[in-house]
Short mmCIF file of N, CA, C and O and ligand atoms in Angstrom, two decimals:
data_model
loop_
_atom_site.label_atom_id
_atom_site.label_comp_id
_atom_site.label_asym_id
_atom_site.label_seq_id
_atom_site.Cartn_x
_atom_site.Cartn_y
_atom_site.Cartn_z
N MET A 1 0.85 -1.20 0.00
CA MET A 1 0.00 0.00 0.00
C MET A 1 0.88 1.24 0.00
O MET A 1 1.89 1.31 0.68
N SER A 2 0.49 2.21 -0.80
CA SER A 2 1.23 3.46 -0.88
C SER A 2 0.92 4.33 0.33
O SER A 2 -0.10 4.18 0.98
N GLY A 3 1.82 5.26 0.63
CA GLY A 3 1.56 6.21 1.71
C GLY A 3 0.65 7.33 1.27
O GLY A 3 0.22 8.14 2.09
N GLY A 4 0.32 7.42 0.00
CA GLY A 4 -0.56 8.45 -0.51
C GLY A 4 0.03 9.11 -1.74
O GLY A 4 1.14 8.78 -2.16
N TYR A 5 -0.72 10.04 -2.32
CA TYR A 5 -0.30 10.74 -3.53
C TYR A 5 -0.61 12.21 -3.36
O TYR A 5 -1.70 12.57 -2.92
N ARG A 6 0.35 13.07 -3.71
CA ARG A 6 0.16 14.51 -3.59
C ARG A 6 -0.04 15.11 -4.98
O ARG A 6 0.73 14.86 -5.88
N PHE A 7 -1.12 15.89 -5.09
CA PHE A 7 -1.38 16.63 -6.32
C PHE A 7 -1.38 18.11 -5.97
O PHE A 7 -1.30 18.49 -4.80
N ALA A 8 -1.52 18.97 -6.99
CA ALA A 8 -1.41 20.40 -6.75
C ALA A 8 -2.46 20.89 -5.76
O ALA A 8 -2.16 21.70 -4.87
N ARG A 9 -3.71 20.39 -5.89
CA ARG A 9 -4.80 20.95 -5.09
C ARG A 9 -5.25 20.06 -3.94
O ARG A 9 -6.01 20.49 -3.08
N PHE A 10 -4.87 18.79 -3.96
CA PHE A 10 -5.30 17.88 -2.88
C PHE A 10 -4.35 16.71 -2.77
O PHE A 10 -3.47 16.51 -3.61
N GLU A 11 -4.54 15.96 -1.70
CA GLU A 11 -3.79 14.72 -1.50
C GLU A 11 -4.76 13.56 -1.55
O GLU A 11 -5.92 13.69 -1.16
N LEU A 12 -4.27 12.41 -2.00
CA LEU A 12 -5.03 11.17 -1.91
C LEU A 12 -4.42 10.37 -0.76
O LEU A 12 -3.23 10.04 -0.79
N VAL A 13 -5.26 10.06 0.22
CA VAL A 13 -4.78 9.40 1.43
C VAL A 13 -5.45 8.04 1.56
O VAL A 13 -6.68 7.95 1.48
N PRO A 14 -4.67 6.96 1.75
CA PRO A 14 -5.31 5.66 1.91
C PRO A 14 -6.13 5.61 3.20
O PRO A 14 -5.72 6.17 4.21
N THR A 15 -7.29 4.98 3.13
CA THR A 15 -8.14 4.87 4.31
C THR A 15 -8.06 3.46 4.87
O THR A 15 -7.48 2.56 4.25
N ARG A 16 -8.66 3.26 6.02
CA ARG A 16 -8.60 1.95 6.67
C ARG A 16 -9.69 1.00 6.19
O ARG A 16 -9.85 -0.08 6.72
N GLY A 17 -10.43 1.41 5.18
CA GLY A 17 -11.50 0.55 4.66
C GLY A 17 -10.95 -0.75 4.13
O GLY A 17 -9.75 -0.87 3.87
N PRO A 18 -11.81 -1.73 3.96
CA PRO A 18 -11.35 -3.04 3.49
C PRO A 18 -10.91 -3.00 2.04
O PRO A 18 -11.38 -2.18 1.25
N LEU A 19 -9.99 -3.88 1.68
CA LEU A 19 -9.60 -4.06 0.29
C LEU A 19 -10.78 -4.63 -0.49
O LEU A 19 -11.64 -5.29 0.09
N VAL A 20 -10.80 -4.38 -1.77
CA VAL A 20 -11.79 -4.98 -2.66
C VAL A 20 -11.02 -5.83 -3.66
O VAL A 20 -10.00 -5.40 -4.19
N PHE A 21 -11.50 -7.05 -3.89
CA PHE A 21 -10.84 -7.97 -4.82
C PHE A 21 -11.71 -8.20 -6.04
O PHE A 21 -12.94 -8.23 -5.94
N ARG A 22 -11.05 -8.37 -7.19
CA ARG A 22 -11.75 -8.73 -8.42
C ARG A 22 -10.84 -9.61 -9.25
O ARG A 22 -9.62 -9.50 -9.16
N ALA A 23 -11.43 -10.46 -10.06
CA ALA A 23 -10.68 -11.25 -11.04
C ALA A 23 -10.84 -10.58 -12.39
O ALA A 23 -11.89 -10.02 -12.70
N GLN A 24 -9.77 -10.61 -13.19
CA GLN A 24 -9.84 -10.05 -14.53
C GLN A 24 -9.23 -11.02 -15.53
O GLN A 24 -8.17 -11.60 -15.27
N CYS A 25 -9.91 -11.19 -16.66
CA CYS A 25 -9.39 -12.00 -17.76
C CYS A 25 -8.35 -11.17 -18.50
O CYS A 25 -8.61 -10.03 -18.88
N GLU A 26 -7.19 -11.75 -18.72
CA GLU A 26 -6.12 -11.02 -19.42
C GLU A 26 -6.33 -11.05 -20.93
O GLU A 26 -5.68 -10.30 -21.64
N VAL A 27 -7.22 -11.89 -21.42
CA VAL A 27 -7.45 -11.99 -22.86
C VAL A 27 -8.45 -10.93 -23.32
O VAL A 27 -8.20 -10.17 -24.24
N CYS A 28 -9.63 -10.85 -22.65
CA CYS A 28 -10.67 -9.92 -23.10
C CYS A 28 -10.87 -8.75 -22.13
O CYS A 28 -11.67 -7.86 -22.40
N GLU A 29 -10.16 -8.76 -21.01
CA GLU A 29 -10.19 -7.69 -20.00
C GLU A 29 -11.51 -7.62 -19.23
O GLU A 29 -11.72 -6.70 -18.43
N GLU A 30 -12.43 -8.58 -19.43
CA GLU A 30 -13.65 -8.60 -18.64
C GLU A 30 -13.29 -8.85 -17.18
O GLU A 30 -12.34 -9.57 -16.88
N MET A 31 -14.07 -8.24 -16.27
CA MET A 31 -13.81 -8.39 -14.84
C MET A 31 -15.00 -9.03 -14.14
O MET A 31 -16.15 -8.79 -14.50
N GLY A 32 -14.70 -9.83 -13.13
CA GLY A 32 -15.74 -10.41 -12.31
C GLY A 32 -16.24 -9.40 -11.29
O GLY A 32 -15.74 -8.28 -11.21
N PRO A 33 -17.23 -9.78 -10.49
CA PRO A 33 -17.80 -8.86 -9.50
C PRO A 33 -16.84 -8.59 -8.35
O PRO A 33 -15.90 -9.34 -8.10
N ARG A 34 -17.10 -7.50 -7.64
CA ARG A 34 -16.31 -7.16 -6.45
C ARG A 34 -16.54 -8.22 -5.38
O ARG A 34 -17.64 -8.74 -5.24
N ALA A 35 -15.48 -8.53 -4.64
CA ALA A 35 -15.60 -9.53 -3.58
C ALA A 35 -14.74 -9.11 -2.39
O ALA A 35 -13.85 -8.27 -2.53
N GLU A 36 -15.03 -9.69 -1.24
CA GLU A 36 -14.30 -9.33 -0.02
C GLU A 36 -12.99 -10.08 0.14
O GLU A 36 -12.14 -9.69 0.94
N THR A 37 -12.83 -11.20 -0.59
CA THR A 37 -11.59 -11.97 -0.52
C THR A 37 -11.14 -12.36 -1.92
O THR A 37 -11.95 -12.40 -2.86
N GLY A 38 -9.86 -12.67 -2.05
CA GLY A 38 -9.34 -13.12 -3.32
C GLY A 38 -9.97 -14.44 -3.74
O GLY A 38 -10.27 -14.65 -4.92
N ASP A 39 -10.16 -15.34 -2.78
CA ASP A 39 -10.78 -16.64 -3.09
C ASP A 39 -12.15 -16.45 -3.72
O ASP A 39 -12.49 -17.09 -4.72
N ALA A 40 -12.96 -15.57 -3.12
CA ALA A 40 -14.31 -15.33 -3.64
C ALA A 40 -14.24 -14.69 -5.01
O ALA A 40 -15.00 -15.05 -5.92
N ALA A 41 -13.33 -13.75 -5.20
CA ALA A 41 -13.22 -13.06 -6.50
C ALA A 41 -12.83 -14.04 -7.60
O ALA A 41 -13.38 -13.98 -8.71
N MET A 42 -11.91 -14.96 -7.31
CA MET A 42 -11.38 -15.82 -8.36
C MET A 42 -12.36 -16.93 -8.75
O MET A 42 -12.15 -17.59 -9.77
N MET A 43 -13.44 -17.14 -7.99
CA MET A 43 -14.47 -18.10 -8.40
C MET A 43 -15.07 -17.73 -9.75
O MET A 43 -15.53 -18.58 -10.51
N TRP A 44 -15.09 -16.44 -10.07
CA TRP A 44 -15.64 -15.97 -11.35
C TRP A 44 -14.91 -16.61 -12.54
O TRP A 44 -15.51 -16.84 -13.59
N VAL A 45 -13.62 -16.96 -12.35
CA VAL A 45 -12.83 -17.55 -13.43
C VAL A 45 -13.45 -18.88 -13.88
O VAL A 45 -13.45 -19.20 -15.08
N VAL A 46 -14.03 -19.63 -12.95
CA VAL A 46 -14.64 -20.92 -13.29
C VAL A 46 -15.71 -20.71 -14.35
O VAL A 46 -15.77 -21.42 -15.37
N PHE A 47 -16.57 -19.71 -14.14
CA PHE A 47 -17.68 -19.47 -15.07
C PHE A 47 -17.18 -18.83 -16.37
O PHE A 47 -17.65 -19.16 -17.46
N HIS A 48 -16.23 -17.93 -16.26
CA HIS A 48 -15.73 -17.25 -17.46
C HIS A 48 -15.03 -18.25 -18.38
O HIS A 48 -15.20 -18.21 -19.60
N ARG A 49 -14.27 -19.16 -17.80
CA ARG A 49 -13.52 -20.13 -18.62
C ARG A 49 -14.48 -21.14 -19.27
O ARG A 49 -14.21 -21.63 -20.35
N GLU A 50 -15.60 -21.42 -18.60
CA GLU A 50 -16.60 -22.29 -19.21
C GLU A 50 -17.14 -21.67 -20.49
O GLU A 50 -17.34 -22.35 -21.49
N ASP A 51 -17.40 -20.37 -20.46
CA ASP A 51 -17.93 -19.67 -21.63
C ASP A 51 -16.84 -19.40 -22.67
O ASP A 51 -17.15 -19.21 -23.85
N HIS A 52 -15.60 -19.28 -22.25
CA HIS A 52 -14.49 -18.92 -23.14
C HIS A 52 -13.29 -19.84 -22.85
O HIS A 52 -12.33 -19.42 -22.20
N PRO A 53 -13.34 -21.09 -23.34
CA PRO A 53 -12.27 -22.05 -23.02
C PRO A 53 -10.88 -21.60 -23.47
O PRO A 53 -9.88 -22.06 -22.92
N ASP A 54 -10.83 -20.69 -24.47
CA ASP A 54 -9.52 -20.24 -24.96
C ASP A 54 -8.97 -19.08 -24.13
O ASP A 54 -7.85 -18.63 -24.38
N HIS A 55 -9.71 -18.59 -23.16
CA HIS A 55 -9.21 -17.51 -22.28
C HIS A 55 -8.53 -18.18 -21.08
O HIS A 55 -9.20 -18.65 -20.16
N THR A 56 -7.21 -18.21 -21.09
CA THR A 56 -6.49 -19.00 -20.09
C THR A 56 -5.60 -18.16 -19.18
O THR A 56 -4.92 -18.71 -18.33
N ALA A 57 -5.58 -16.85 -19.34
CA ALA A 57 -4.73 -16.01 -18.49
C ALA A 57 -5.59 -15.06 -17.68
O ALA A 57 -6.46 -14.37 -18.23
N TYR A 58 -5.36 -15.01 -16.38
CA TYR A 58 -6.19 -14.21 -15.47
C TYR A 58 -5.33 -13.43 -14.50
O TYR A 58 -4.14 -13.71 -14.32
N ARG A 59 -5.94 -12.46 -13.85
CA ARG A 59 -5.24 -11.64 -12.89
C ARG A 59 -6.14 -11.43 -11.68
O ARG A 59 -7.35 -11.25 -11.82
N GLU A 60 -5.54 -11.50 -10.49
CA GLU A 60 -6.27 -11.14 -9.27
C GLU A 60 -5.94 -9.70 -8.95
O GLU A 60 -4.77 -9.35 -8.80
N LEU A 61 -6.97 -8.86 -8.87
CA LEU A 61 -6.78 -7.44 -8.57
C LEU A 61 -7.24 -7.18 -7.15
O LEU A 61 -8.29 -7.65 -6.72
N SER A 62 -6.47 -6.42 -6.40
CA SER A 62 -6.94 -5.95 -5.09
C SER A 62 -6.77 -4.45 -5.06
O SER A 62 -5.77 -3.92 -5.54
N SER A 63 -7.77 -3.75 -4.56
CA SER A 63 -7.73 -2.29 -4.59
C SER A 63 -7.89 -1.72 -3.19
O SER A 63 -8.64 -2.23 -2.37
N THR A 64 -7.16 -0.66 -2.97
CA THR A 64 -7.13 0.03 -1.67
C THR A 64 -8.01 1.28 -1.76
O THR A 64 -7.90 2.03 -2.72
N PRO A 65 -8.86 1.51 -0.77
CA PRO A 65 -9.68 2.72 -0.80
C PRO A 65 -8.86 3.96 -0.42
O PRO A 65 -7.98 3.90 0.44
N TYR A 66 -9.16 5.07 -1.07
CA TYR A 66 -8.51 6.36 -0.78
C TYR A 66 -9.57 7.43 -0.61
O TYR A 66 -10.69 7.29 -1.10
N ARG A 67 -9.20 8.52 0.04
CA ARG A 67 -10.06 9.69 0.06
C ARG A 67 -9.19 10.90 -0.25
O ARG A 67 -7.98 10.88 -0.05
N THR A 68 -9.83 11.97 -0.74
CA THR A 68 -9.09 13.20 -1.02
C THR A 68 -9.11 14.09 0.20
O THR A 68 -10.11 14.14 0.94
N GLU A 69 -8.04 14.79 0.42
CA GLU A 69 -7.94 15.80 1.48
C GLU A 69 -7.31 17.04 0.89
O GLU A 69 -6.37 16.93 0.08
N PRO A 70 -7.79 18.21 1.28
CA PRO A 70 -7.18 19.45 0.76
C PRO A 70 -5.73 19.55 1.21
O PRO A 70 -5.37 19.10 2.29
N ARG A 71 -4.88 20.11 0.37
CA ARG A 71 -3.48 20.30 0.75
C ARG A 71 -3.38 21.52 1.65
O ARG A 71 -4.06 22.52 1.46
N THR A 72 -2.52 21.40 2.62
CA THR A 72 -2.35 22.53 3.56
C THR A 72 -1.08 23.29 3.26
O THR A 72 -0.20 22.79 2.60
ZN1 ZN B 101 -11.99 -13.40 -21.22
#
């Protein structure tokens, strides 16, 4: 996790909220639904691969919540 990002007019500060996980197909870039755990997110691959047997590369994405704060 980053310590944050500074821009000219505000800062982006990571919050203590939970991470969000998603699975993404590397072939067509379609993404599965948001999930609370990586295990739950990656279940989407089972269904996606059934529909697209030639899509064999996937990625587990986890995202950190941020909020903006004015720069002082
Ligand atoms: Zn795909």
